[in-house]
Amino acid sequence: MPSSPLILLSKSMVFPDQRSCLGDLKLSVSDLPMLSCHYIQKGCLFTRPSIPVNSLVSLLKQSLSKTLSFFPPLAGRLHTDEKGYIYIACNDAGVEFHHAQCGSRFIRDVIGPVHVPELVKEFFTFDKMVSYQGHYRPIMAVQFTELADGVFIGCSVNHAVIDGTSFWNFFNTFAEICRKFSTGNNETIEKISRRPDFSRESVLISPAILKVPDGGPKITFNENEPLRERIFSFSREAILELKAKVNNSNVNGDFNAVEILGKQSNDKYYTEMAPVSKTAEISSFQSLSALLWRAVTRARKLPASKTATFRMAVNCRHRLNPKMDPLYFGNAIQSIPTYASAGDITSRSTRWCAEQLNESVKAHDDGTVRRFVRSWEKDPRCFPLGNFDGASMTMGSSPRFPMYDNDFGWGRPLAVRSGGANKFDGKISAFPGREGNGSVDLEVVLAPETMAGIESDREFMQYVTV
């Protein structure tokens, strides 16, 4: 294996600049299943600021310390009480800060290759760390990496503590505070735009206990399988064209809701679905997801009778009644599956595939969220992340997350990238495109032969921005 071009220059602990007044926060039915997942690894690539490096590192540490005072759980540790309940102890134990240098690599080495290079994984620490380890390791680590002409700021955060909504609220706040410090706007430093909500009063807080095996839960997928990763970019114009095509095509007359309902009922994470109008408008994102589902299913060359699964992580904050605070801190997501035979996916229209996804999402209302909770309480378990039958896809993240609203004082990010965490054949992450206005980037992780298949798929590639 070639030696790493990255040199770790320093490692230190950063603590909140104020002591936490927040008590222990109980993990919810949305948090607990994530204990077997890797830490989330997301970060942003920037042009190199004109600030001297030592001053920049000090500025980032100062800003991180201040940000942690608004997000005390990130500086805490997990704790299991004598009954088996797991909490976040907001004890100001601190987070790790790594300063690394990769002076022989340039911005073009990160964003230029067709496939995401292995180098990107080195921009994050806590690689392959399982979230249960937050009992004795920091809940978060930040790595600042110097490139020859750029810098990368990467965060690794415990997935049992945070979901994408909470992650990007933290990252946005970190950038906001750093920008204020860098411009000397210190008088507003105690005010942040989006203060997190740490309440623990929703239906997600449960008396159920997750029984953890000795040594903690393990990752449920093969961490060492060969994979290819690529960012496929879709412009606003291409997505609008696809959406118009999907919505203008005739609805397939032989749509069989009963058959789909039967398949949904066999999944312990999805027990009930309400049919919606056959003429419901399909969203841009559902159109794009259906396009990818078809391409991947064709590339996998599955038997026509094989049932394929497309899972989407959905935000439950606005689906519950009463609604949760949009800035609720923690996980408030559920994974909803959509099923169809490989033969139907490949032989029917993109519209038909998108309708299946549309129905699953539309049906995920307050009642369905609560049914998910009751199902989990009857059988508390960690989430089985992976592609166990060779016919599954899992969509995470969201193009609605404000990933490019991260100006630390020297401009918006050039790109958003993730580390090696929680990646397997069929894992997809959706990012907003840098140009905004409805553009989308899909980070697609597939087996090498499947990736080659979708890269030569004309229906799919015609919408990809070159």
Short mmCIF file of C-alpha atoms in Angstrom, two decimals:
data_model
loop_
_atom_site.label_atom_id
_atom_site.label_comp_id
_atom_site.label_asym_id
_atom_site.label_seq_id
_atom_site.Cartn_x
_atom_site.Cartn_y
_atom_site.Cartn_z
CA MET A 1 0.00 0.00 0.00
CA PRO A 2 1.49 3.40 -0.97
CA SER A 3 2.58 5.66 1.85
CA SER A 4 0.30 8.52 2.78
CA PRO A 5 1.17 12.01 1.49
CA LEU A 6 -0.44 13.42 4.66
CA ILE A 7 1.57 14.39 7.74
CA LEU A 8 -0.11 14.90 11.12
CA LEU A 9 1.48 18.03 12.58
CA SER A 10 -0.40 18.26 15.87
CA LYS A 11 -3.25 16.78 17.89
CA SER A 12 -4.92 18.54 20.80
CA MET A 13 -8.13 18.72 22.81
CA VAL A 14 -10.53 21.65 22.51
CA PHE A 15 -13.02 22.39 25.29
CA PRO A 16 -16.13 24.61 25.38
CA ASP A 17 -15.28 28.17 26.44
CA GLN A 18 -18.13 28.04 28.98
CA ARG A 19 -19.13 25.23 31.32
CA SER A 20 -22.26 23.36 30.27
CA CYS A 21 -25.47 23.80 32.24
CA LEU A 22 -27.16 21.07 30.22
CA GLY A 23 -28.01 17.85 32.00
CA ASP A 24 -27.73 14.34 30.58
CA LEU A 25 -29.63 13.83 27.32
CA LYS A 26 -31.27 10.45 26.84
CA LEU A 27 -30.71 8.77 23.48
CA SER A 28 -33.94 8.36 21.50
CA VAL A 29 -35.34 5.52 19.40
CA SER A 30 -33.81 7.35 16.45
CA ASP A 31 -30.39 7.70 18.13
CA LEU A 32 -29.97 4.21 19.59
CA PRO A 33 -30.06 2.25 16.29
CA MET A 34 -27.08 4.33 15.13
CA LEU A 35 -24.78 2.96 17.82
CA SER A 36 -23.59 0.31 15.34
CA CYS A 37 -22.84 2.89 12.61
CA HIS A 38 -19.58 4.68 11.92
CA TYR A 39 -19.11 8.28 12.97
CA ILE A 40 -20.46 10.68 10.32
CA GLN A 41 -17.59 12.16 8.28
CA LYS A 42 -18.36 15.29 6.28
CA GLY A 43 -16.31 18.34 5.41
CA CYS A 44 -15.63 21.22 3.05
CA LEU A 45 -12.79 22.12 0.68
CA PHE A 46 -11.72 25.76 0.44
CA THR A 47 -9.17 27.88 -1.36
CA ARG A 48 -6.18 28.63 0.85
CA PRO A 49 -6.79 31.77 2.92
CA SER A 50 -4.15 34.48 3.16
CA ILE A 51 -3.97 34.15 6.96
CA PRO A 52 -0.71 32.60 8.27
CA VAL A 53 -1.25 28.94 9.11
CA ASN A 54 -0.49 29.24 12.82
CA SER A 55 -2.96 32.12 13.13
CA LEU A 56 -5.53 30.13 11.17
CA VAL A 57 -5.22 27.09 13.43
CA SER A 58 -5.58 29.31 16.51
CA LEU A 59 -8.63 30.99 14.97
CA LEU A 60 -10.27 27.63 14.22
CA LYS A 61 -9.62 26.32 17.74
CA GLN A 62 -10.97 29.52 19.32
CA SER A 63 -14.07 29.36 17.11
CA LEU A 64 -14.59 25.66 17.82
CA SER A 65 -14.35 26.29 21.56
CA LYS A 66 -17.00 29.01 21.34
CA THR A 67 -19.23 26.86 19.10
CA LEU A 68 -19.07 23.95 21.55
CA SER A 69 -20.57 26.20 24.23
CA PHE A 70 -23.72 26.32 22.06
CA PHE A 71 -23.53 22.55 21.35
CA PRO A 72 -22.52 20.98 24.72
CA PRO A 73 -23.42 17.37 23.73
CA LEU A 74 -20.63 17.36 21.14
CA ALA A 75 -18.06 17.91 23.90
CA GLY A 76 -19.55 15.17 26.10
CA ARG A 77 -19.38 11.39 26.27
CA LEU A 78 -21.91 8.57 26.12
CA HIS A 79 -22.92 6.99 29.42
CA THR A 80 -24.97 3.86 30.20
CA ASP A 81 -26.76 3.81 33.56
CA GLU A 82 -27.45 0.81 35.76
CA LYS A 83 -30.81 0.17 34.05
CA GLY A 84 -29.27 0.08 30.58
CA TYR A 85 -30.44 3.50 29.39
CA ILE A 86 -27.85 5.36 27.34
CA TYR A 87 -27.33 9.10 27.73
CA ILE A 88 -25.07 11.87 26.48
CA ALA A 89 -23.27 13.25 29.52
CA CYS A 90 -22.67 16.94 28.72
CA ASN A 91 -19.52 16.95 30.83
CA ASP A 92 -17.23 19.25 28.78
CA ALA A 93 -14.76 16.40 28.22
CA GLY A 94 -13.77 18.02 24.93
CA VAL A 95 -13.23 17.16 21.27
CA GLU A 96 -10.09 16.30 19.33
CA PHE A 97 -8.53 18.79 16.91
CA HIS A 98 -6.01 17.52 14.35
CA HIS A 99 -3.79 19.72 12.20
CA ALA A 100 -2.45 17.89 9.14
CA GLN A 101 -0.44 18.85 6.09
CA CYS A 102 -0.64 17.46 2.58
CA GLY A 103 1.61 19.91 0.77
CA SER A 104 2.19 17.75 -2.30
CA ARG A 105 -1.49 17.67 -3.24
CA PHE A 106 -3.59 20.37 -4.86
CA ILE A 107 -7.28 21.22 -5.06
CA ARG A 108 -7.30 19.61 -8.52
CA ASP A 109 -6.16 16.31 -6.97
CA VAL A 110 -9.30 16.31 -4.82
CA ILE A 111 -11.98 17.40 -7.28
CA GLY A 112 -10.34 16.61 -10.62
CA PRO A 113 -10.46 12.78 -10.85
CA VAL A 114 -13.60 11.10 -12.21
CA HIS A 115 -13.80 8.87 -9.15
CA VAL A 116 -13.36 10.26 -5.64
CA PRO A 117 -9.70 9.57 -4.75
CA GLU A 118 -8.64 7.60 -1.68
CA LEU A 119 -6.86 10.77 -0.54
CA VAL A 120 -10.19 12.26 0.62
CA LYS A 121 -10.54 9.62 3.34
CA GLU A 122 -7.37 10.96 4.94
CA PHE A 123 -8.97 14.35 5.53
CA PHE A 124 -10.91 12.82 8.43
CA THR A 125 -9.91 11.22 11.68
CA PHE A 126 -11.78 8.53 13.68
CA ASP A 127 -11.86 6.37 10.54
CA LYS A 128 -14.16 3.35 10.91
CA MET A 129 -14.90 4.27 14.52
CA VAL A 130 -18.24 2.82 15.67
CA SER A 131 -20.58 5.22 17.45
CA TYR A 132 -20.86 3.03 20.56
CA GLN A 133 -17.21 3.95 21.23
CA GLY A 134 -18.44 7.40 22.23
CA HIS A 135 -18.59 5.92 25.74
CA TYR A 136 -14.82 6.32 25.99
CA ARG A 137 -13.75 8.32 22.94
CA PRO A 138 -14.66 11.91 22.04
CA ILE A 139 -18.03 12.40 20.40
CA MET A 140 -16.40 14.61 17.77
CA ALA A 141 -13.08 15.32 16.11
CA VAL A 142 -12.18 18.12 13.69
CA GLN A 143 -9.30 17.80 11.24
CA PHE A 144 -7.80 20.82 9.46
CA THR A 145 -5.70 19.75 6.47
CA GLU A 146 -3.42 22.06 4.50
CA LEU A 147 -3.07 21.42 0.76
CA ALA A 148 -0.62 23.20 -1.54
CA ASP A 149 -3.32 25.65 -2.65
CA GLY A 150 -6.28 24.91 -0.40
CA VAL A 151 -7.50 23.70 2.97
CA PHE A 152 -10.01 21.06 4.04
CA ILE A 153 -12.05 21.18 7.25
CA GLY A 154 -13.43 17.75 8.09
CA CYS A 155 -15.63 16.75 11.01
CA SER A 156 -16.14 13.23 12.37
CA VAL A 157 -19.18 13.09 14.67
CA ASN A 158 -20.89 10.29 16.55
CA HIS A 159 -23.97 9.19 14.57
CA ALA A 160 -25.89 8.22 17.73
CA VAL A 161 -25.68 11.87 18.80
CA ILE A 162 -26.35 13.70 15.56
CA ASP A 163 -28.10 13.40 12.18
CA GLY A 164 -27.55 15.44 9.02
CA THR A 165 -29.83 18.29 10.08
CA SER A 166 -28.00 18.69 13.40
CA PHE A 167 -24.57 18.15 11.81
CA TRP A 168 -24.94 20.98 9.31
CA ASN A 169 -26.43 23.30 11.92
CA PHE A 170 -23.27 22.75 13.96
CA PHE A 171 -20.99 23.18 10.93
CA ASN A 172 -22.83 26.35 9.81
CA THR A 173 -22.53 27.78 13.35
CA PHE A 174 -18.81 26.90 13.51
CA ALA A 175 -18.28 28.79 10.26
CA GLU A 176 -20.45 31.72 11.39
CA ILE A 177 -18.51 32.15 14.64
CA CYS A 178 -15.15 31.82 12.88
CA ARG A 179 -16.21 34.46 10.34
CA LYS A 180 -17.16 36.84 13.16
CA PHE A 181 -13.83 36.31 14.92
CA SER A 182 -11.87 36.73 11.67
CA THR A 183 -13.60 40.02 10.85
CA GLY A 184 -13.37 41.36 14.41
CA ASN A 185 -17.15 41.25 14.88
CA ASN A 186 -16.78 40.03 18.46
CA GLU A 187 -19.72 41.93 19.93
CA THR A 188 -22.23 39.55 18.28
CA ILE A 189 -20.27 36.41 19.11
CA GLU A 190 -22.74 35.36 21.81
CA LYS A 191 -25.59 35.35 19.30
CA ILE A 192 -25.96 32.61 16.71
CA SER A 193 -28.45 32.39 13.87
CA ARG A 194 -29.85 28.93 14.61
CA ARG A 195 -29.75 27.91 18.26
CA PRO A 196 -30.22 24.12 18.66
CA ASP A 197 -33.14 22.66 20.61
CA PHE A 198 -32.09 20.06 23.19
CA SER A 199 -35.57 19.15 24.44
CA ARG A 200 -36.28 15.46 24.99
CA GLU A 201 -40.09 15.44 25.10
CA SER A 202 -41.21 13.84 21.83
CA VAL A 203 -42.50 10.34 21.11
CA LEU A 204 -38.93 9.46 20.10
CA ILE A 205 -37.91 9.37 23.79
CA SER A 206 -38.84 5.86 24.90
CA PRO A 207 -38.73 3.63 27.99
CA ALA A 208 -37.50 0.76 25.79
CA ILE A 209 -33.96 -0.47 26.45
CA LEU A 210 -31.52 -1.50 23.73
CA LYS A 211 -29.56 -4.52 24.92
CA VAL A 212 -25.99 -4.18 23.73
CA PRO A 213 -23.69 -7.21 23.29
CA ASP A 214 -20.44 -7.40 25.23
CA GLY A 215 -17.89 -5.17 23.56
CA GLY A 216 -20.58 -3.08 21.92
CA PRO A 217 -22.43 -3.47 18.61
CA LYS A 218 -20.51 -4.13 15.40
CA ILE A 219 -20.78 -2.75 11.88
CA THR A 220 -23.29 -4.79 9.86
CA PHE A 221 -21.59 -4.56 6.44
CA ASN A 222 -18.24 -5.54 4.94
CA GLU A 223 -15.90 -2.59 5.48
CA ASN A 224 -13.31 -3.98 3.08
CA GLU A 225 -15.32 -4.77 -0.06
CA PRO A 226 -13.97 -3.19 -3.28
CA LEU A 227 -15.93 -0.05 -4.13
CA ARG A 228 -15.95 2.85 -6.56
CA GLU A 229 -17.18 6.29 -5.56
CA ARG A 230 -18.19 9.10 -7.87
CA ILE A 231 -19.92 12.46 -7.58
CA PHE A 232 -22.56 12.79 -10.32
CA SER A 233 -23.62 16.42 -10.81
CA PHE A 234 -27.04 17.42 -12.13
CA SER A 235 -27.74 21.00 -13.15
CA ARG A 236 -31.00 22.77 -12.39
CA GLU A 237 -31.87 22.63 -16.09
CA ALA A 238 -31.24 18.88 -16.37
CA ILE A 239 -33.32 18.17 -13.27
CA LEU A 240 -36.21 20.34 -14.48
CA GLU A 241 -36.10 18.54 -17.82
CA LEU A 242 -36.19 15.16 -16.08
CA LYS A 243 -39.00 16.24 -13.75
CA ALA A 244 -41.08 17.53 -16.67
CA LYS A 245 -40.56 14.30 -18.56
CA VAL A 246 -41.58 12.20 -15.55
CA ASN A 247 -44.67 14.27 -14.79
CA ASN A 248 -45.84 14.58 -18.40
CA SER A 249 -45.63 10.90 -19.18
CA ASN A 250 -48.77 8.81 -18.86
CA VAL A 251 -49.36 7.10 -15.56
CA ASN A 252 -48.89 3.38 -15.99
CA GLY A 253 -52.36 1.88 -15.93
CA ASP A 254 -51.38 -1.43 -14.38
CA PHE A 255 -50.04 0.07 -11.17
CA ASN A 256 -50.88 -2.38 -8.41
CA ALA A 257 -50.97 -0.72 -4.98
CA VAL A 258 -52.08 -3.93 -3.30
CA GLU A 259 -48.98 -5.78 -4.49
CA ILE A 260 -46.70 -3.03 -3.20
CA LEU A 261 -48.55 -2.90 0.10
CA GLY A 262 -47.99 -6.61 0.51
CA LYS A 263 -44.26 -6.24 -0.04
CA GLN A 264 -44.05 -3.29 2.35
CA SER A 265 -45.79 -5.31 5.09
CA ASN A 266 -42.99 -7.88 5.09
CA ASP A 267 -40.46 -5.29 6.24
CA LYS A 268 -40.21 -4.87 10.02
CA TYR A 269 -39.19 -1.21 9.53
CA TYR A 270 -42.25 -0.47 7.40
CA THR A 271 -45.59 -1.85 8.43
CA GLU A 272 -48.25 0.20 6.73
CA MET A 273 -48.68 2.46 3.73
CA ALA A 274 -51.60 4.54 2.51
CA PRO A 275 -52.16 4.81 -1.25
CA VAL A 276 -52.08 8.27 -2.79
CA SER A 277 -53.45 9.72 -6.00
CA LYS A 278 -52.11 8.13 -9.17
CA THR A 279 -51.72 11.62 -10.61
CA ALA A 280 -49.68 13.09 -7.74
CA GLU A 281 -46.88 15.34 -8.94
CA ILE A 282 -43.48 13.71 -8.68
CA SER A 283 -40.80 15.90 -7.12
CA SER A 284 -37.44 16.67 -8.72
CA PHE A 285 -35.63 14.57 -6.14
CA GLN A 286 -37.96 11.60 -6.53
CA SER A 287 -37.49 11.81 -10.30
CA LEU A 288 -33.72 11.81 -9.88
CA SER A 289 -33.84 8.94 -7.38
CA ALA A 290 -35.99 6.88 -9.76
CA LEU A 291 -33.56 7.56 -12.63
CA LEU A 292 -30.67 6.26 -10.51
CA TRP A 293 -32.66 3.26 -9.22
CA ARG A 294 -33.35 2.16 -12.78
CA ALA A 295 -29.73 2.60 -13.88
CA VAL A 296 -28.29 0.71 -10.91
CA THR A 297 -30.83 -2.10 -11.26
CA ARG A 298 -29.96 -2.50 -14.96
CA ALA A 299 -26.23 -2.46 -14.16
CA ARG A 300 -26.62 -5.13 -11.48
CA LYS A 301 -28.26 -7.47 -14.01
CA LEU A 302 -30.65 -8.83 -11.40
CA PRO A 303 -33.16 -11.59 -12.21
CA ALA A 304 -36.52 -10.07 -13.16
CA SER A 305 -38.23 -11.67 -10.17
CA LYS A 306 -35.68 -10.35 -7.64
CA THR A 307 -37.16 -7.79 -5.23
CA ALA A 308 -35.08 -4.62 -5.13
CA THR A 309 -35.18 -2.13 -2.26
CA PHE A 310 -34.64 1.63 -2.29
CA ARG A 311 -34.32 3.10 1.21
CA MET A 312 -34.61 6.82 1.88
CA ALA A 313 -33.76 8.52 5.16
CA VAL A 314 -36.54 10.97 5.99
CA ASN A 315 -36.61 13.79 8.52
CA CYS A 316 -39.38 13.24 11.08
CA ARG A 317 -39.25 16.69 12.69
CA HIS A 318 -42.09 18.12 10.59
CA ARG A 319 -43.94 14.82 10.16
CA LEU A 320 -44.90 14.42 13.81
CA ASN A 321 -47.97 16.09 15.29
CA PRO A 322 -47.21 18.25 17.17
CA LYS A 323 -44.16 19.07 15.06
CA MET A 324 -40.72 18.96 16.59
CA ASP A 325 -38.53 22.05 16.58
CA PRO A 326 -36.78 22.23 13.16
CA LEU A 327 -33.50 22.68 15.06
CA TYR A 328 -34.06 19.70 17.39
CA PHE A 329 -30.58 18.36 18.17
CA GLY A 330 -30.12 14.64 17.71
CA ASN A 331 -31.36 12.05 15.27
CA ALA A 332 -34.94 12.49 14.09
CA ILE A 333 -34.79 10.29 11.01
CA GLN A 334 -36.37 7.04 9.88
CA SER A 335 -35.45 4.84 6.96
CA ILE A 336 -38.37 4.12 4.65
CA PRO A 337 -38.09 1.32 2.10
CA THR A 338 -39.72 1.08 -1.30
CA TYR A 339 -39.90 -2.32 -2.98
CA ALA A 340 -40.31 -3.40 -6.58
CA SER A 341 -39.20 -6.34 -8.69
CA ALA A 342 -36.11 -5.79 -10.81
CA GLY A 343 -38.22 -6.64 -13.84
CA ASP A 344 -40.72 -3.87 -13.07
CA ILE A 345 -38.00 -1.32 -12.35
CA THR A 346 -36.24 -1.94 -15.66
CA SER A 347 -39.27 -2.53 -17.91
CA ARG A 348 -41.66 0.12 -16.65
CA SER A 349 -41.19 3.87 -16.90
CA THR A 350 -39.14 6.22 -14.76
CA ARG A 351 -42.52 7.72 -13.84
CA TRP A 352 -43.69 4.38 -12.45
CA CYS A 353 -40.53 3.98 -10.35
CA ALA A 354 -40.84 7.54 -9.07
CA GLU A 355 -44.46 6.89 -8.08
CA GLN A 356 -43.40 4.03 -5.84
CA LEU A 357 -40.95 6.34 -4.05
CA ASN A 358 -43.53 9.12 -3.92
CA GLU A 359 -46.10 6.89 -2.23
CA SER A 360 -43.67 5.76 0.45
CA VAL A 361 -42.67 9.32 1.30
CA LYS A 362 -46.24 10.72 1.22
CA ALA A 363 -47.46 7.93 3.49
CA HIS A 364 -44.81 8.66 6.12
CA ASP A 365 -46.98 10.87 8.32
CA ASP A 366 -47.40 11.22 12.08
CA GLY A 367 -49.15 7.86 12.36
CA THR A 368 -46.47 6.05 10.40
CA VAL A 369 -43.65 7.62 12.43
CA ARG A 370 -45.38 6.44 15.60
CA ARG A 371 -45.87 2.93 14.16
CA PHE A 372 -42.14 2.80 13.44
CA VAL A 373 -41.48 3.77 17.06
CA ARG A 374 -43.84 1.10 18.42
CA SER A 375 -42.29 -1.52 16.13
CA TRP A 376 -38.81 -0.66 17.40
CA GLU A 377 -39.93 -0.69 21.04
CA LYS A 378 -41.18 -4.27 20.61
CA ASP A 379 -37.78 -5.32 19.26
CA PRO A 380 -35.06 -2.77 20.10
CA ARG A 381 -32.17 -3.21 17.68
CA CYS A 382 -29.36 -1.44 15.90
CA PHE A 383 -29.94 -0.42 12.32
CA PRO A 384 -28.77 -3.08 9.82
CA LEU A 385 -26.88 -0.81 7.43
CA GLY A 386 -25.72 -2.45 4.22
CA ASN A 387 -26.71 -4.23 1.02
CA PHE A 388 -27.37 -7.77 2.23
CA ASP A 389 -29.07 -9.19 -0.86
CA GLY A 390 -27.16 -7.38 -3.61
CA ALA A 391 -30.34 -5.58 -4.66
CA SER A 392 -30.55 -2.71 -2.17
CA MET A 393 -29.83 1.02 -2.28
CA THR A 394 -29.77 3.45 0.63
CA MET A 395 -30.19 7.21 0.09
CA GLY A 396 -28.93 9.49 2.84
CA SER A 397 -28.21 13.17 3.39
CA SER A 398 -30.26 15.81 1.53
CA PRO A 399 -29.83 18.45 -1.19
CA ARG A 400 -31.71 20.77 1.18
CA PHE A 401 -28.88 20.79 3.74
CA PRO A 402 -27.03 24.15 3.71
CA MET A 403 -23.64 22.61 2.98
CA TYR A 404 -22.32 25.57 1.00
CA ASP A 405 -23.41 28.14 3.60
CA ASN A 406 -20.09 27.67 5.37
CA ASP A 407 -18.00 30.81 5.00
CA PHE A 408 -15.32 30.75 7.72
CA GLY A 409 -14.13 34.18 6.63
CA TRP A 410 -12.45 33.41 3.33
CA GLY A 411 -15.31 32.43 1.04
CA ARG A 412 -17.75 29.62 0.34
CA PRO A 413 -16.56 26.01 -0.04
CA LEU A 414 -15.35 24.78 -3.43
CA ALA A 415 -16.71 21.30 -2.73
CA VAL A 416 -18.27 19.10 -0.07
CA ARG A 417 -16.86 15.62 0.51
CA SER A 418 -17.38 12.74 2.94
CA GLY A 419 -14.95 10.24 4.39
CA GLY A 420 -15.00 6.46 4.26
CA ALA A 421 -17.67 6.09 6.95
CA ASN A 422 -20.78 3.96 6.39
CA LYS A 423 -20.01 3.23 2.75
CA PHE A 424 -21.05 0.06 0.97
CA ASP A 425 -22.33 -1.06 -2.43
CA GLY A 426 -25.50 0.97 -3.00
CA LYS A 427 -24.91 3.83 -0.54
CA ILE A 428 -25.98 7.17 -2.02
CA SER A 429 -25.67 10.62 -0.44
CA ALA A 430 -27.43 13.67 -1.86
CA PHE A 431 -25.74 17.07 -1.70
CA PRO A 432 -26.82 20.44 -3.07
CA GLY A 433 -24.83 21.50 -6.12
CA ARG A 434 -22.40 24.34 -5.49
CA GLU A 435 -24.23 26.65 -7.91
CA GLY A 436 -27.47 26.21 -5.94
CA ASN A 437 -30.83 26.93 -7.59
CA GLY A 438 -31.96 23.34 -7.37
CA SER A 439 -28.79 21.68 -8.70
CA VAL A 440 -27.92 18.37 -7.03
CA ASP A 441 -24.79 16.26 -6.57
CA LEU A 442 -25.22 12.55 -5.90
CA GLU A 443 -22.32 10.83 -4.16
CA VAL A 444 -22.71 7.28 -5.45
CA VAL A 445 -20.87 4.28 -3.97
CA LEU A 446 -21.10 1.01 -5.93
CA ALA A 447 -19.30 -2.21 -6.70
CA PRO A 448 -16.78 -1.51 -9.50
CA GLU A 449 -18.71 -3.43 -12.18
CA THR A 450 -21.98 -1.71 -11.24
CA MET A 451 -20.34 1.71 -11.39
CA ALA A 452 -19.01 0.91 -14.85
CA GLY A 453 -22.54 -0.10 -15.84
CA ILE A 454 -24.23 3.16 -14.86
CA GLU A 455 -21.38 5.18 -16.40
CA SER A 456 -22.28 3.65 -19.76
CA ASP A 457 -26.05 3.91 -19.20
CA ARG A 458 -27.36 6.42 -21.75
CA GLU A 459 -30.67 7.10 -20.00
CA PHE A 460 -28.82 8.04 -16.80
CA MET A 461 -25.75 9.81 -18.18
CA GLN A 462 -27.71 12.11 -20.51
CA TYR A 463 -28.73 14.14 -17.45
CA VAL A 464 -25.25 14.25 -15.84
CA THR A 465 -23.31 17.52 -16.10
CA VAL A 466 -19.97 16.89 -17.76
#
